[in-house]
Amino acid sequence: MSPKVVFITGCSSGIGRALCEEFHQRGLRVIATARRLDSIADLQAKGIATHALDVQNTDQVSQVVDAVLKQEKSIDVLVNNAGYALIGPSIELSEAELLLQFKTNVFATLVLAQKIAPAMRERGRGLILNIGSISGIATTPFSGAYCASKAALHALSDALRMELSVFGIKVVTVQPGAIRTRFGESAKETVARVLKPASWYRSVEDAIISRAELSQVDATPAKEFAQKLVDSVMVEKPPPIIRIGKKSLILPLLKKLVPTNTLDGIFKKKFGLMQMKF
Ligand code: NAP
């Protein structure tokens, strides 16, 4: 029997890259995609198939999925992993930045599912892993756009799970905690774009940057995350929601148990809002 085919987005670094290596080691046929092919050339050298794919480009998504289905005959597992955090004061985010955040983290995941699910339906089986975030559950200051995008992804993913189950397609909403990757670096790049000299929040710039870096504090290694996730999903009945990584259990618990005003106060203090000077 030919090995199962796994299609993963955003494989240049972090979780996507670690998942490529983990699935590959376990004998699955991995299709790694990334915006820049050179960023995944080393994966190709290990025998992993690679394709250039910017998930914001719907035409490119169609072309790549068609080419892979022609070549491999099936895609058994789709991992919607590509994503980034737009960090900055919500009131100062441009519409263009917001649209890009939602296009990458939310809309593109559905476009990929729409392109790939028909081939899964034909075979009466398939697995879709949507990489959400614990940030989609517990919102912190200066991450409104990112938290909103992941909350939206969770909702879409949960709806897809119910709707596709009747066709034998399983959908898992993955909510990682803090995982050591390039995520903090790319979040800091967005702060540099968003925070204008006249920002209302200039005086707490350091706190905003610390929010961008938050996921990298006391983080779980991406390899460990990938091993645990693959263990959890390569079973007959994977759980509907999977939380792995530092803080992935405590944050939802805090959100449930601590009154909103108290939690707001904790986060406002942590991210400089109590110390702001006008
Ligand atoms: P990462 O190392 O920065 O990896 C993000 C990946 O997404 C990179 O390969 C990046 O590619 C790719 N990407 C971004 N925009 C893309 C686009 N338009 N098209 C294709 N690829 C794109 O961070 P990571 O932590 O592994 O993030 C992976 C996923 O995990 C994200 O969805 C993130 O929200 C989620 N997550 C991470 C954490 C954490 O603590 N690290 C926690 C919860 C959830 P480039 O190299 O081209 O930018």
mmCIF file of N, CA and C and ligand atoms in Angstrom, residues 9-17 33-36 39 53-56 80-85 104-105 131-135 146 150 175-184 186 215-216 219, ligand 1:
data_model
loop_
_atom_site.group_PDB
_atom_site.id
_atom_site.type_symbol
_atom_site.label_atom_id
_atom_site.label_comp_id
_atom_site.label_asym_id
_atom_site.label_seq_id
_atom_site.Cartn_x
_atom_site.Cartn_y
_atom_site.Cartn_z
ATOM 1 N N THR A 9 1.264 23.497 5.039
ATOM 2 C CA THR A 9 1.581 24.876 4.632
ATOM 3 C C THR A 9 2.554 25.506 5.644
ATOM 4 N N GLY A 10 3.321 26.472 5.186
ATOM 5 C CA GLY A 10 4.206 27.234 6.079
ATOM 6 C C GLY A 10 5.321 26.408 6.690
ATOM 7 N N CYS A 11 6.113 25.750 5.815
ATOM 8 C CA CYS A 11 7.133 24.795 6.315
ATOM 9 C C CYS A 11 8.539 25.368 6.404
ATOM 10 N N SER A 12 8.696 26.684 6.207
ATOM 11 C CA SER A 12 10.055 27.237 6.225
ATOM 12 C C SER A 12 10.675 27.178 7.608
ATOM 13 N N SER A 13 9.865 27.165 8.645
ATOM 14 C CA SER A 13 10.409 27.170 10.017
ATOM 15 C C SER A 13 9.383 26.593 10.987
ATOM 16 N N GLY A 14 9.774 26.531 12.246
ATOM 17 C CA GLY A 14 8.846 26.262 13.337
ATOM 18 C C GLY A 14 8.033 24.983 13.256
ATOM 19 N N ILE A 15 6.753 25.124 13.570
ATOM 20 C CA ILE A 15 5.848 23.979 13.691
ATOM 21 C C ILE A 15 5.698 23.247 12.353
ATOM 22 N N GLY A 16 5.549 23.998 11.273
ATOM 23 C CA GLY A 16 5.374 23.379 9.948
ATOM 24 C C GLY A 16 6.563 22.508 9.589
ATOM 25 N N ARG A 17 7.743 23.059 9.796
ATOM 26 C CA ARG A 17 8.979 22.323 9.498
ATOM 27 C C ARG A 17 9.097 21.076 10.391
ATOM 28 N N THR A 33 5.193 22.836 1.812
ATOM 29 C CA THR A 33 5.044 24.052 1.007
ATOM 30 C C THR A 33 5.509 25.267 1.814
ATOM 31 N N ALA A 34 6.010 26.259 1.094
ATOM 32 C CA ALA A 34 6.471 27.495 1.747
ATOM 33 C C ALA A 34 6.493 28.601 0.712
ATOM 34 N N ARG A 35 6.470 29.836 1.185
ATOM 35 C CA ARG A 35 6.489 30.956 0.229
ATOM 36 C C ARG A 35 7.751 30.929 -0.619
ATOM 37 N N ARG A 36 8.889 30.653 0.026
ATOM 38 C CA ARG A 36 10.169 30.631 -0.705
ATOM 39 C C ARG A 36 10.686 29.193 -0.752
ATOM 40 N N SER A 39 13.783 28.165 1.165
ATOM 41 C CA SER A 39 13.690 27.969 2.618
ATOM 42 C C SER A 39 13.391 26.512 2.989
ATOM 43 N N LEU A 53 4.439 27.989 -2.173
ATOM 44 C CA LEU A 53 3.020 28.324 -1.963
ATOM 45 C C LEU A 53 2.866 29.448 -0.948
ATOM 46 N N ASP A 54 2.316 30.560 -1.460
ATOM 47 C CA ASP A 54 1.885 31.641 -0.577
ATOM 48 C C ASP A 54 0.389 31.447 -0.394
ATOM 49 N N VAL A 55 -0.061 31.162 0.806
ATOM 50 C CA VAL A 55 -1.477 30.806 1.005
ATOM 51 C C VAL A 55 -2.425 31.968 0.727
ATOM 52 N N GLN A 56 -1.858 33.188 0.647
ATOM 53 C CA GLN A 56 -2.716 34.325 0.296
ATOM 54 C C GLN A 56 -3.080 34.326 -1.184
ATOM 55 N N ASN A 80 -3.189 22.858 7.926
ATOM 56 C CA ASN A 80 -3.248 24.311 7.745
ATOM 57 C C ASN A 80 -2.436 24.951 8.857
ATOM 58 N N ASN A 81 -1.157 25.185 8.561
ATOM 59 C CA ASN A 81 -0.235 25.671 9.599
ATOM 60 C C ASN A 81 0.211 27.115 9.382
ATOM 61 N N ALA A 82 0.362 27.548 8.114
ATOM 62 C CA ALA A 82 0.920 28.878 7.826
ATOM 63 C C ALA A 82 0.170 29.945 8.611
ATOM 64 N N GLY A 83 0.914 30.833 9.239
ATOM 65 C CA GLY A 83 0.253 31.898 9.981
ATOM 66 C C GLY A 83 1.263 32.825 10.616
ATOM 67 N N TYR A 84 0.774 33.969 11.066
ATOM 68 C CA TYR A 84 1.639 34.919 11.772
ATOM 69 C C TYR A 84 0.764 35.758 12.687
ATOM 70 N N ALA A 85 1.422 36.494 13.587
ATOM 71 C CA ALA A 85 0.674 37.350 14.515
ATOM 72 C C ALA A 85 0.886 38.807 14.164
ATOM 73 N N THR A 104 -4.558 35.185 5.678
ATOM 74 C CA THR A 104 -3.566 34.135 5.950
ATOM 75 C C THR A 104 -4.060 33.144 6.999
ATOM 76 N N ASN A 105 -4.526 33.669 8.137
ATOM 77 C CA ASN A 105 -4.819 32.787 9.284
ATOM 78 C C ASN A 105 -6.186 32.123 9.215
ATOM 79 N N ILE A 131 -4.258 24.571 12.552
ATOM 80 C CA ILE A 131 -3.433 25.038 13.675
ATOM 81 C C ILE A 131 -3.970 26.393 14.153
ATOM 82 N N GLY A 132 -4.742 26.332 15.206
ATOM 83 C CA GLY A 132 -5.262 27.550 15.842
ATOM 84 C C GLY A 132 -4.275 28.054 16.867
ATOM 85 N N SER A 133 -4.761 28.479 18.015
ATOM 86 C CA SER A 133 -3.854 28.953 19.069
ATOM 87 C C SER A 133 -4.635 29.140 20.361
ATOM 88 N N ILE A 134 -3.916 29.006 21.436
ATOM 89 C CA ILE A 134 -4.483 29.300 22.737
ATOM 90 C C ILE A 134 -4.853 30.797 22.803
ATOM 91 N N SER A 135 -4.203 31.597 21.928
ATOM 92 C CA SER A 135 -4.550 33.031 21.842
ATOM 93 C C SER A 135 -5.963 33.243 21.303
ATOM 94 N N TYR A 146 -4.695 39.175 15.938
ATOM 95 C CA TYR A 146 -4.255 37.768 15.926
ATOM 96 C C TYR A 146 -5.235 36.891 16.705
ATOM 97 N N LYS A 150 -7.554 33.747 15.257
ATOM 98 C CA LYS A 150 -7.502 32.352 15.730
ATOM 99 C C LYS A 150 -8.854 31.925 16.312
ATOM 100 N N GLN A 175 -4.764 23.669 19.238
ATOM 101 C CA GLN A 175 -4.564 24.948 19.943
ATOM 102 C C GLN A 175 -3.241 24.912 20.704
ATOM 103 N N PRO A 176 -2.133 25.227 20.002
ATOM 104 C CA PRO A 176 -0.831 25.185 20.676
ATOM 105 C C PRO A 176 -0.715 26.265 21.744
ATOM 106 N N GLY A 177 0.106 25.968 22.764
ATOM 107 C CA GLY A 177 0.483 26.986 23.743
ATOM 108 C C GLY A 177 1.719 27.695 23.214
ATOM 109 N N ALA A 178 2.727 27.887 24.090
ATOM 110 C CA ALA A 178 3.958 28.571 23.669
ATOM 111 C C ALA A 178 4.924 27.548 23.064
ATOM 112 N N ILE A 179 5.249 27.731 21.794
ATOM 113 C CA ILE A 179 6.120 26.785 21.085
ATOM 114 C C ILE A 179 7.319 27.552 20.515
ATOM 115 N N ARG A 180 8.530 26.998 20.720
ATOM 116 C CA ARG A 180 9.743 27.709 20.272
ATOM 117 C C ARG A 180 9.892 27.626 18.748
ATOM 118 N N THR A 181 9.722 28.791 18.102
ATOM 119 C CA THR A 181 9.772 28.861 16.631
ATOM 120 C C THR A 181 10.251 30.262 16.234
ATOM 121 N N ARG A 182 10.041 30.654 14.979
ATOM 122 C CA ARG A 182 10.376 32.021 14.525
ATOM 123 C C ARG A 182 9.209 33.004 14.767
ATOM 124 N N PHE A 183 8.167 32.498 15.418
ATOM 125 C CA PHE A 183 6.924 33.244 15.552
ATOM 126 C C PHE A 183 7.108 34.625 16.193
ATOM 127 N N GLY A 184 7.934 34.690 17.248
ATOM 128 C CA GLY A 184 8.161 35.960 17.944
ATOM 129 C C GLY A 184 8.858 36.957 17.032
ATOM 130 N N SER A 186 8.737 37.102 13.721
ATOM 131 C CA SER A 186 7.836 37.637 12.685
ATOM 132 C C SER A 186 6.791 38.565 13.315
ATOM 133 N N SER A 215 5.167 34.340 23.035
ATOM 134 C CA SER A 215 5.086 32.900 22.731
ATOM 135 C C SER A 215 6.439 32.201 22.887
ATOM 136 N N GLN A 216 7.504 33.009 22.958
ATOM 137 C CA GLN A 216 8.832 32.393 23.003
ATOM 138 C C GLN A 216 9.399 32.306 24.423
ATOM 139 N N ALA A 219 9.172 28.318 26.260
ATOM 140 C CA ALA A 219 8.374 27.630 25.225
ATOM 141 C C ALA A 219 8.762 26.161 25.058
HETATM 142 P P1 NAP B 1 6.982 30.465 12.390
HETATM 143 O O1 NAP B 1 8.224 29.729 12.720
HETATM 144 O O2 NAP B 1 7.051 31.933 12.191
HETATM 145 O O3 NAP B 1 6.302 29.761 11.126
HETATM 146 C C1 NAP B 1 5.234 30.353 10.452
HETATM 147 C C2 NAP B 1 5.207 29.808 9.055
HETATM 148 O O4 NAP B 1 4.069 30.367 8.358
HETATM 149 C C3 NAP B 1 6.459 30.185 8.260
HETATM 150 O O5 NAP B 1 6.815 29.106 7.463
HETATM 151 C C4 NAP B 1 5.948 31.335 7.393
HETATM 152 O O6 NAP B 1 6.637 31.468 6.172
HETATM 153 C C5 NAP B 1 4.545 30.829 7.130
HETATM 154 N N1 NAP B 1 3.699 31.832 6.515
HETATM 155 C C6 NAP B 1 3.347 33.055 6.969
HETATM 156 N N2 NAP B 1 2.587 33.680 6.043
HETATM 157 C C7 NAP B 1 2.461 32.822 4.997
HETATM 158 C C8 NAP B 1 1.817 32.876 3.755
HETATM 159 N N3 NAP B 1 1.122 33.970 3.349
HETATM 160 N N4 NAP B 1 1.895 31.798 2.921
HETATM 161 C C9 NAP B 1 2.594 30.702 3.288
HETATM 162 N N5 NAP B 1 3.256 30.603 4.429
HETATM 163 C C10 NAP B 1 3.182 31.655 5.284
HETATM 164 O O7 NAP B 1 5.902 30.264 13.555
HETATM 165 P P2 NAP B 1 5.178 28.941 14.088
HETATM 166 O O8 NAP B 1 5.070 29.132 15.533
HETATM 167 O O9 NAP B 1 5.792 27.721 13.563
HETATM 168 O O10 NAP B 1 3.712 29.159 13.468
HETATM 169 C C11 NAP B 1 3.000 28.111 12.828
HETATM 170 C C12 NAP B 1 1.530 28.196 13.231
HETATM 171 O O11 NAP B 1 1.430 27.924 14.633
HETATM 172 C C13 NAP B 1 0.892 29.564 13.014
HETATM 173 O O12 NAP B 1 -0.400 29.389 12.473
HETATM 174 C C14 NAP B 1 0.800 30.140 14.406
HETATM 175 O O13 NAP B 1 -0.266 31.056 14.541
HETATM 176 C C15 NAP B 1 0.580 28.874 15.227
HETATM 177 N N6 NAP B 1 0.898 29.013 16.649
HETATM 178 C C16 NAP B 1 2.179 29.212 17.084
HETATM 179 C C17 NAP B 1 2.447 29.296 18.446
HETATM 180 C C18 NAP B 1 3.837 29.480 18.992
HETATM 181 O O14 NAP B 1 3.980 29.667 20.210
HETATM 182 N N7 NAP B 1 4.875 29.412 18.199
HETATM 183 C C19 NAP B 1 1.396 29.223 19.363
HETATM 184 C C20 NAP B 1 0.107 29.038 18.894
HETATM 185 C C21 NAP B 1 -0.139 28.930 17.540
HETATM 186 P P3 NAP B 1 7.758 32.592 5.865
HETATM 187 O O15 NAP B 1 9.056 32.019 6.345
HETATM 188 O O16 NAP B 1 7.695 32.766 4.381
HETATM 189 O O17 NAP B 1 7.347 33.821 6.613
#
